[in-house]
Short mmCIF file of C-alpha atoms in Angstrom, two decimals:
data_model
loop_
_atom_site.label_atom_id
_atom_site.label_comp_id
_atom_site.label_asym_id
_atom_site.label_seq_id
_atom_site.Cartn_x
_atom_site.Cartn_y
_atom_site.Cartn_z
CA MET X 19 -16.98 -18.73 -4.99
CA LYS X 20 -18.30 -16.33 -7.62
CA GLU X 21 -17.67 -16.19 -11.35
CA ALA X 22 -16.97 -12.87 -13.02
CA PRO X 23 -20.18 -10.90 -13.65
CA SER X 24 -21.53 -11.00 -17.18
CA GLN X 25 -24.39 -8.47 -17.03
CA PRO X 26 -24.22 -4.70 -16.48
CA TRP X 27 -26.40 -4.71 -13.36
CA SER X 28 -24.56 -7.63 -11.72
CA LEU X 29 -21.23 -5.96 -12.48
CA MET X 30 -22.29 -2.65 -10.92
CA MET X 31 -23.81 -4.37 -7.87
CA ARG X 32 -20.54 -6.17 -7.16
CA ILE X 33 -18.47 -3.06 -7.82
CA TYR X 34 -20.43 -1.15 -5.18
CA LYS X 35 -20.43 -4.06 -2.72
CA GLU X 36 -17.01 -5.68 -3.13
CA ILE X 37 -14.70 -3.30 -4.99
CA ILE X 38 -15.23 0.31 -3.94
CA PRO X 39 -15.23 -0.27 -0.13
CA ASN X 40 -12.02 -2.31 -0.32
CA VAL X 41 -10.36 0.20 -2.65
CA HIS X 42 -11.18 3.07 -0.30
CA ASN X 43 -9.83 1.13 2.69
CA GLU X 44 -6.55 0.58 0.85
CA LEU X 45 -6.36 4.21 -0.26
CA ASP X 46 -7.00 5.42 3.29
CA PHE X 47 -4.00 3.35 4.39
CA TRP X 48 -1.74 4.85 1.71
CA ARG X 49 -3.06 8.37 2.28
CA GLU X 50 -2.07 8.14 5.94
CA LYS X 51 1.42 7.07 4.89
CA ALA X 52 1.59 9.87 2.31
CA GLU X 53 0.69 12.44 4.94
CA ARG X 54 3.76 11.39 6.94
CA ILE X 55 6.26 11.87 4.09
CA PRO X 56 8.99 14.21 5.43
CA ASN X 57 9.80 16.01 2.16
CA GLU X 58 7.18 18.68 1.46
CA GLU X 59 7.19 18.32 -2.35
CA LEU X 60 7.03 14.53 -2.33
CA ARG X 61 4.30 14.65 0.33
CA SER X 62 2.28 17.14 -1.69
CA GLN X 63 2.47 15.09 -4.90
CA ALA X 64 1.70 11.80 -3.13
CA ILE X 65 -1.41 13.19 -1.43
CA ALA X 66 -2.59 14.93 -4.61
CA SER X 67 -2.19 11.77 -6.67
CA ILE X 68 -4.46 9.84 -4.28
CA ASN X 69 -7.07 12.56 -3.79
CA SER X 70 -7.45 13.46 -7.47
CA LYS X 71 -7.12 10.00 -9.02
CA THR X 72 -9.15 7.73 -6.78
CA PHE X 73 -11.24 6.69 -9.79
CA HIS X 74 -8.12 5.12 -11.38
CA CYS X 75 -7.91 2.64 -8.52
CA GLU X 76 -11.67 2.10 -8.47
CA GLY X 77 -11.67 1.30 -12.18
CA GLY X 78 -8.56 -0.86 -12.14
CA ALA X 79 -9.75 -2.90 -9.17
CA ILE X 80 -12.80 -4.07 -11.13
CA TYR X 81 -10.47 -6.73 -12.57
CA ALA X 82 -10.28 -8.34 -9.14
CA LEU X 83 -13.76 -9.70 -9.91
CA LEU X 84 -12.00 -12.21 -12.17
CA SER X 85 -10.54 -13.69 -8.98
CA ILE X 86 -12.77 -16.55 -7.83
CA ASP X 87 -11.78 -16.79 -4.16
CA PRO X 88 -12.85 -13.81 -1.99
CA VAL X 89 -9.62 -13.85 0.04
CA CYS X 90 -7.53 -13.81 -3.13
CA ARG X 91 -9.79 -11.09 -4.50
CA ARG X 92 -8.98 -8.79 -1.60
CA GLU X 93 -5.26 -9.45 -2.11
CA VAL X 94 -5.56 -8.66 -5.81
CA ILE X 95 -7.27 -5.38 -4.91
CA ARG X 96 -4.37 -4.66 -2.55
CA PHE X 97 -1.92 -5.17 -5.43
CA ILE X 98 -3.96 -3.13 -7.92
CA VAL X 99 -4.36 -0.18 -5.57
CA ALA X 100 -0.67 -0.19 -4.63
CA TYR X 101 0.52 -0.49 -8.24
CA GLN X 102 -1.89 2.14 -9.53
CA THR X 103 -0.88 4.43 -6.68
CA ILE X 104 2.77 4.09 -7.78
CA SER X 105 1.70 4.94 -11.32
CA ASP X 106 -0.31 8.01 -10.31
CA TYR X 107 2.34 9.24 -7.87
CA LEU X 108 5.12 8.98 -10.44
CA ASP X 109 2.93 10.66 -13.06
CA ASN X 110 2.58 13.62 -10.71
CA LEU X 111 6.31 13.67 -9.98
CA CYS X 112 7.13 13.71 -13.70
CA ASP X 113 4.33 16.01 -14.84
CA ARG X 114 3.91 18.55 -12.06
CA SER X 115 7.14 18.55 -10.11
CA THR X 116 10.68 19.89 -10.39
CA SER X 117 12.48 17.78 -13.03
CA LEU X 118 12.55 17.36 -16.82
CA ASP X 119 15.38 14.81 -16.78
CA PRO X 120 14.61 11.55 -18.67
CA ASP X 121 17.22 9.71 -16.58
CA ASP X 122 15.37 10.81 -13.45
CA PHE X 123 12.07 9.58 -14.92
CA SER X 124 13.65 6.28 -15.92
CA LEU X 125 15.00 5.71 -12.43
CA LEU X 126 11.69 6.59 -10.80
CA HIS X 127 9.85 4.14 -13.05
CA ARG X 128 12.30 1.35 -12.27
CA SER X 129 10.16 1.03 -9.14
CA MET X 130 7.28 -0.21 -11.35
CA GLU X 131 9.46 -2.99 -12.74
CA HIS X 132 10.69 -3.91 -9.26
CA ALA X 133 7.09 -3.95 -7.99
CA LEU X 134 6.35 -6.73 -10.49
CA THR X 135 9.40 -8.79 -9.54
CA PRO X 136 9.36 -10.33 -6.06
CA GLY X 137 12.88 -10.50 -4.66
CA SER X 138 14.07 -7.34 -6.43
CA LEU X 139 15.77 -5.04 -3.95
CA VAL X 140 14.29 -1.57 -3.66
CA GLU X 141 16.72 1.27 -4.22
CA ASN X 142 16.87 5.05 -3.93
CA TYR X 143 14.58 5.90 -6.85
CA TYR X 144 15.01 9.62 -6.11
CA ARG X 145 18.78 9.86 -6.38
CA LEU X 146 18.70 11.93 -9.60
CA ARG X 147 16.42 14.62 -8.21
CA GLU X 148 16.59 17.18 -5.45
CA GLU X 149 13.77 15.74 -3.34
CA GLN X 150 14.88 12.61 -1.46
CA ASP X 151 13.14 11.65 1.77
CA ASP X 152 9.73 10.02 1.29
CA GLY X 153 9.86 8.18 4.61
CA GLY X 154 9.77 4.83 2.84
CA TYR X 155 6.52 5.56 0.97
CA LEU X 156 7.55 4.37 -2.52
CA PRO X 157 9.56 1.38 -1.23
CA ASP X 158 6.55 0.29 0.85
CA LEU X 159 4.31 0.45 -2.22
CA VAL X 160 6.82 -1.63 -4.19
CA ARG X 161 7.12 -4.26 -1.46
CA THR X 162 3.34 -4.51 -1.10
CA CYS X 163 3.04 -5.34 -4.81
CA GLN X 164 5.86 -7.88 -4.55
CA ASN X 165 4.33 -9.57 -1.52
CA VAL X 166 0.94 -10.03 -3.19
CA LEU X 167 2.34 -11.23 -6.51
CA GLU X 168 4.66 -13.72 -4.84
CA GLU X 169 1.65 -15.54 -3.38
CA LEU X 170 -0.35 -15.75 -6.61
CA PRO X 171 -0.38 -19.40 -7.79
CA GLY X 172 -0.05 -18.41 -11.44
CA PHE X 173 2.52 -15.66 -11.01
CA SER X 174 5.44 -17.40 -12.73
CA GLN X 175 3.37 -17.85 -15.90
CA ILE X 176 2.41 -14.15 -16.14
CA HIS X 177 5.64 -12.51 -14.98
CA ALA X 178 7.14 -11.98 -18.44
CA GLY X 179 3.84 -10.61 -19.70
CA LEU X 180 3.61 -8.17 -16.81
CA LEU X 181 7.11 -6.86 -17.50
CA GLU X 182 6.40 -6.49 -21.21
CA LEU X 183 3.31 -4.36 -20.60
CA ALA X 184 5.06 -2.38 -17.87
CA GLU X 185 8.01 -1.64 -20.18
CA HIS X 186 5.66 -0.01 -22.71
CA TYR X 187 4.03 2.00 -19.95
CA CYS X 188 7.30 3.20 -18.42
CA ASN X 189 8.79 4.15 -21.80
CA LEU X 190 5.76 6.31 -22.52
CA GLN X 191 6.06 8.10 -19.18
CA ILE X 192 9.74 8.82 -19.79
CA HIS X 193 9.29 10.14 -23.33
CA LYS X 194 6.19 12.25 -22.80
CA HIS X 195 7.43 14.17 -19.76
CA VAL X 196 10.72 15.57 -21.09
CA THR X 197 11.07 19.13 -22.44
CA HIS X 198 8.30 20.14 -24.86
CA GLU X 199 10.51 20.24 -27.93
CA GLU X 200 11.84 16.72 -27.32
CA ARG X 201 8.54 14.96 -26.61
CA VAL X 202 7.15 14.32 -30.07
CA PRO X 203 10.50 13.36 -31.69
CA ARG X 204 11.19 10.90 -28.87
CA LEU X 205 7.71 9.38 -29.14
CA GLN X 206 8.00 9.09 -32.92
CA ARG X 207 11.37 7.34 -32.69
CA TRP X 208 9.97 4.97 -30.09
CA PHE X 209 7.03 4.18 -32.35
CA SER X 210 9.33 3.48 -35.32
CA GLU X 211 11.19 0.93 -33.18
CA ASN X 212 7.91 -0.97 -32.54
CA GLU X 213 5.88 -0.29 -35.68
CA LYS X 214 6.55 -3.64 -37.40
CA GLU X 215 4.95 -5.53 -34.51
CA LEU X 216 1.78 -3.42 -34.47
CA PRO X 217 -1.45 -3.24 -36.48
CA ALA X 218 -1.74 -0.13 -38.63
CA MET X 219 -1.81 2.92 -36.38
CA SER X 220 -0.13 6.28 -35.81
CA TRP X 221 2.65 7.11 -33.36
CA TYR X 222 0.23 8.94 -31.08
CA GLU X 223 -2.23 6.03 -31.05
CA PHE X 224 0.60 3.65 -30.13
CA SER X 225 1.58 5.99 -27.32
CA ALA X 226 -1.97 5.90 -26.00
CA CYS X 227 -2.04 2.09 -26.09
CA ALA X 228 1.06 2.00 -23.90
CA GLY X 229 -0.39 4.34 -21.28
CA SER X 230 -2.78 1.97 -19.51
CA THR X 231 -2.24 -0.52 -16.68
CA LEU X 232 -5.41 -2.56 -17.39
CA GLY X 233 -3.61 -5.50 -19.00
CA ILE X 234 -1.36 -5.85 -15.96
CA PHE X 235 -4.35 -5.93 -13.61
CA CYS X 236 -6.14 -8.44 -15.82
CA LEU X 237 -3.18 -10.85 -15.82
CA ALA X 238 -2.69 -10.56 -12.06
CA SER X 239 -6.35 -11.35 -11.46
CA TYR X 240 -6.24 -14.47 -13.62
CA ALA X 241 -3.05 -15.59 -11.85
CA SER X 242 -4.90 -15.58 -8.52
CA ASN X 243 -7.00 -18.54 -9.67
CA GLY X 244 -4.16 -20.98 -10.40
CA GLU X 245 -1.65 -21.67 -13.12
CA VAL X 246 -2.21 -19.62 -16.27
CA GLU X 247 -1.89 -21.24 -19.69
CA PRO X 248 0.55 -19.52 -22.09
CA GLU X 249 -2.30 -19.11 -24.58
CA LEU X 250 -4.29 -17.06 -22.09
CA VAL X 251 -1.32 -14.82 -21.33
CA GLU X 252 -0.91 -14.12 -25.05
CA LYS X 253 -4.63 -13.51 -25.54
CA VAL X 254 -4.74 -11.01 -22.68
CA LYS X 255 -1.62 -9.22 -23.91
CA GLU X 256 -2.86 -9.03 -27.50
CA GLY X 257 -6.40 -8.10 -26.49
CA TYR X 258 -5.46 -5.40 -24.04
CA PHE X 259 -2.42 -4.13 -25.90
CA PRO X 260 -3.14 -2.40 -28.16
CA TRP X 261 -6.92 -2.24 -28.44
CA ILE X 262 -8.59 -2.16 -25.01
CA GLN X 263 -5.78 -0.14 -23.45
CA GLY X 264 -5.77 2.17 -26.47
CA LEU X 265 -9.50 2.79 -26.14
CA HIS X 266 -9.04 3.47 -22.43
CA ILE X 267 -6.37 6.12 -22.85
CA MET X 268 -7.81 7.74 -25.98
CA MET X 269 -11.05 8.28 -24.04
CA ASP X 270 -9.00 9.92 -21.31
CA TYR X 271 -7.28 12.26 -23.77
CA LEU X 272 -10.55 12.96 -25.56
CA ILE X 273 -12.17 14.55 -22.50
CA ASP X 274 -8.93 16.31 -21.43
CA GLN X 275 -8.59 18.37 -24.61
CA GLN X 276 -9.69 21.74 -23.27
CA GLU X 277 -7.70 21.28 -20.06
CA ASP X 278 -4.58 20.35 -22.04
CA LYS X 279 -5.02 23.27 -24.45
CA ASP X 280 -5.23 25.66 -21.51
CA GLY X 281 -2.16 24.11 -19.88
CA GLY X 282 -0.12 23.65 -23.05
CA ASP X 283 0.14 19.91 -22.36
CA LEU X 284 0.61 17.01 -24.75
CA ASN X 285 -2.68 15.46 -25.91
CA PHE X 286 -2.76 12.68 -28.49
CA CYS X 287 -6.17 13.76 -29.82
CA PHE X 288 -4.60 17.00 -31.09
CA TYR X 289 -2.75 15.11 -33.83
CA TYR X 290 -5.78 13.88 -35.78
CA GLU X 291 -6.29 15.79 -39.04
CA ASN X 292 -9.88 16.65 -38.19
CA GLN X 293 -12.82 15.60 -36.05
CA GLU X 294 -14.13 13.15 -38.67
CA THR X 295 -10.83 11.27 -38.69
CA MET X 296 -10.77 11.18 -34.89
CA ILE X 297 -14.31 9.80 -34.74
CA GLU X 298 -13.46 7.16 -37.34
CA ARG X 299 -10.34 6.06 -35.48
CA LEU X 300 -11.95 6.00 -32.02
CA LEU X 301 -14.82 3.94 -33.40
CA HIS X 302 -12.23 1.60 -34.90
CA PHE X 303 -10.51 1.27 -31.53
CA PHE X 304 -13.85 0.51 -29.88
CA LYS X 305 -14.74 -2.15 -32.47
CA MET X 306 -11.32 -3.79 -32.22
CA ALA X 307 -11.42 -3.66 -28.41
CA ASP X 308 -14.84 -5.28 -28.52
CA ARG X 309 -13.59 -7.99 -30.87
CA SER X 310 -10.56 -8.61 -28.66
CA ALA X 311 -12.79 -8.90 -25.58
CA GLN X 312 -14.90 -11.55 -27.27
CA ASP X 313 -11.80 -13.71 -27.84
CA LEU X 314 -11.01 -13.84 -24.11
CA PRO X 315 -12.34 -16.16 -21.40
CA HIS X 316 -15.12 -14.37 -19.51
CA SER X 317 -15.73 -12.54 -22.77
CA LYS X 318 -18.93 -10.92 -21.49
CA PHE X 319 -17.01 -9.39 -18.58
CA HIS X 320 -14.36 -7.92 -20.87
CA THR X 321 -17.02 -6.67 -23.27
CA LEU X 322 -18.68 -4.86 -20.39
CA ILE X 323 -15.34 -3.15 -19.72
CA THR X 324 -15.26 -1.68 -23.23
CA ARG X 325 -18.79 -0.34 -22.86
CA GLY X 326 -18.07 0.87 -19.35
CA LEU X 327 -15.19 2.98 -20.65
CA LEU X 328 -17.58 4.76 -23.01
CA GLY X 329 -20.25 5.39 -20.38
CA ILE X 330 -17.98 6.45 -17.54
CA TYR X 331 -15.90 8.92 -19.54
CA SER X 332 -19.03 10.41 -21.08
CA THR X 333 -20.23 11.55 -17.64
CA ASP X 334 -17.01 13.29 -16.65
CA THR X 335 -17.49 16.93 -15.68
CA LYS X 336 -14.76 17.90 -18.17
CA VAL X 337 -17.13 17.07 -21.03
CA LYS X 338 -19.40 19.99 -20.17
CA GLY X 339 -18.72 22.94 -22.47
CA GLN X 340 -16.73 20.89 -25.02
CA ARG X 341 -19.24 20.60 -27.85
CA ASP X 342 -16.87 18.81 -30.22
CA VAL X 343 -16.11 16.25 -27.53
CA GLN X 344 -19.82 15.76 -26.86
CA THR X 345 -20.36 15.06 -30.58
CA VAL X 346 -17.67 12.37 -30.55
CA LEU X 347 -18.99 10.79 -27.37
CA LYS X 348 -22.56 10.61 -28.70
CA LYS X 349 -21.37 8.58 -31.69
CA LEU X 350 -19.30 6.30 -29.50
CA MET X 351 -22.20 5.78 -27.11
CA ARG X 352 -24.48 4.80 -29.97
CA ALA X 353 -21.89 2.21 -31.01
CA GLY X 354 -21.75 0.91 -27.42
CA GLY X 355 -25.51 0.30 -27.28
CA LEU X 356 -27.70 -0.22 -24.24
CA SER X 357 -24.89 -1.41 -21.97
CA ALA X 358 -22.93 1.79 -22.56
CA TYR X 359 -26.01 3.85 -21.68
CA TYR X 360 -26.54 1.76 -18.54
CA PHE X 361 -23.01 2.55 -17.38
CA TYR X 362 -23.50 6.19 -18.34
CA TRP X 363 -26.58 6.46 -16.13
CA ASN X 364 -24.92 4.59 -13.26
CA SER X 365 -21.79 6.71 -13.43
CA TRP X 366 -23.84 9.91 -13.54
CA VAL X 367 -25.71 8.91 -10.38
CA TYR X 368 -22.49 7.86 -8.63
CA ARG X 369 -20.80 11.18 -9.41
CA LYS X 370 -23.85 13.07 -8.11
CA VAL X 371 -23.89 11.08 -4.87
CA LYS X 372 -20.13 11.59 -4.33
CA ALA X 373 -20.47 15.33 -4.98
#
């Protein structure tokens, strides 16, 4: 039985030893299934989502280290990889495929709700689009998530929290993938419906907060250890949504700016008045994420996550050539301190070895 790591070096050691090998085993399994999808377009998007977004599963599965029992930990990794694979696959289908229909996106993302609800019957999530036959790929992912969650001793206590976080995520995916002229008005209306329940922030910051699955993975990992007190569920939800999830996704958009400019894609960093305002707000998100982490059990673990986000994103190859982005990242790294630099160095070496 191991407690969650509380130091940067112990965290990285366990990631390399316990997380990455298991994640890659799971992804190999799903890649083989993806390669057998009959429909060419669905097969292409499924394979691309795994090959290009492996790091999403690697990062999300770190939360399995909150699971005390090694057998449960492997099951939590199985859930995280399957759920994140659904997320990445659907993101590709909505962003890079053949539809701009919000009803289609809504139906596709119903699979993410069903995946969190054991006993929910899978359905034809493709019925509003031309492409149909995935050979059971998406239903198998959904059932895998259901099967793991059903066995978690604390599942009943976290179920409502999982659905709440997933609803935010799915709404974002629906609104941001419609036709270009509809995206911002839809996101602004959605924000206005939720604004009273949020700390002071803009519509695009709220959208970013909704776009992460980290809170879901955190709750599932805690539920593997036994019954979960209602207070812990609320603390995780409030800590991860908005602040830690917001930091996560704003870092993602920060480094994607040049790519999104070239592709004409939506990027929430574009809506800041100037670089100074963006730096101020991202620093605020980091400080609030850090404060939220300190209010959680295993606070040192969650604090390492906030610093890890800074270090890992700072080493991404997309940063090269974006001087404005480098300026922002330097200030964030200074705020993150020695732990952020430790993760930066570790991530740089890992990327070099993988290359």
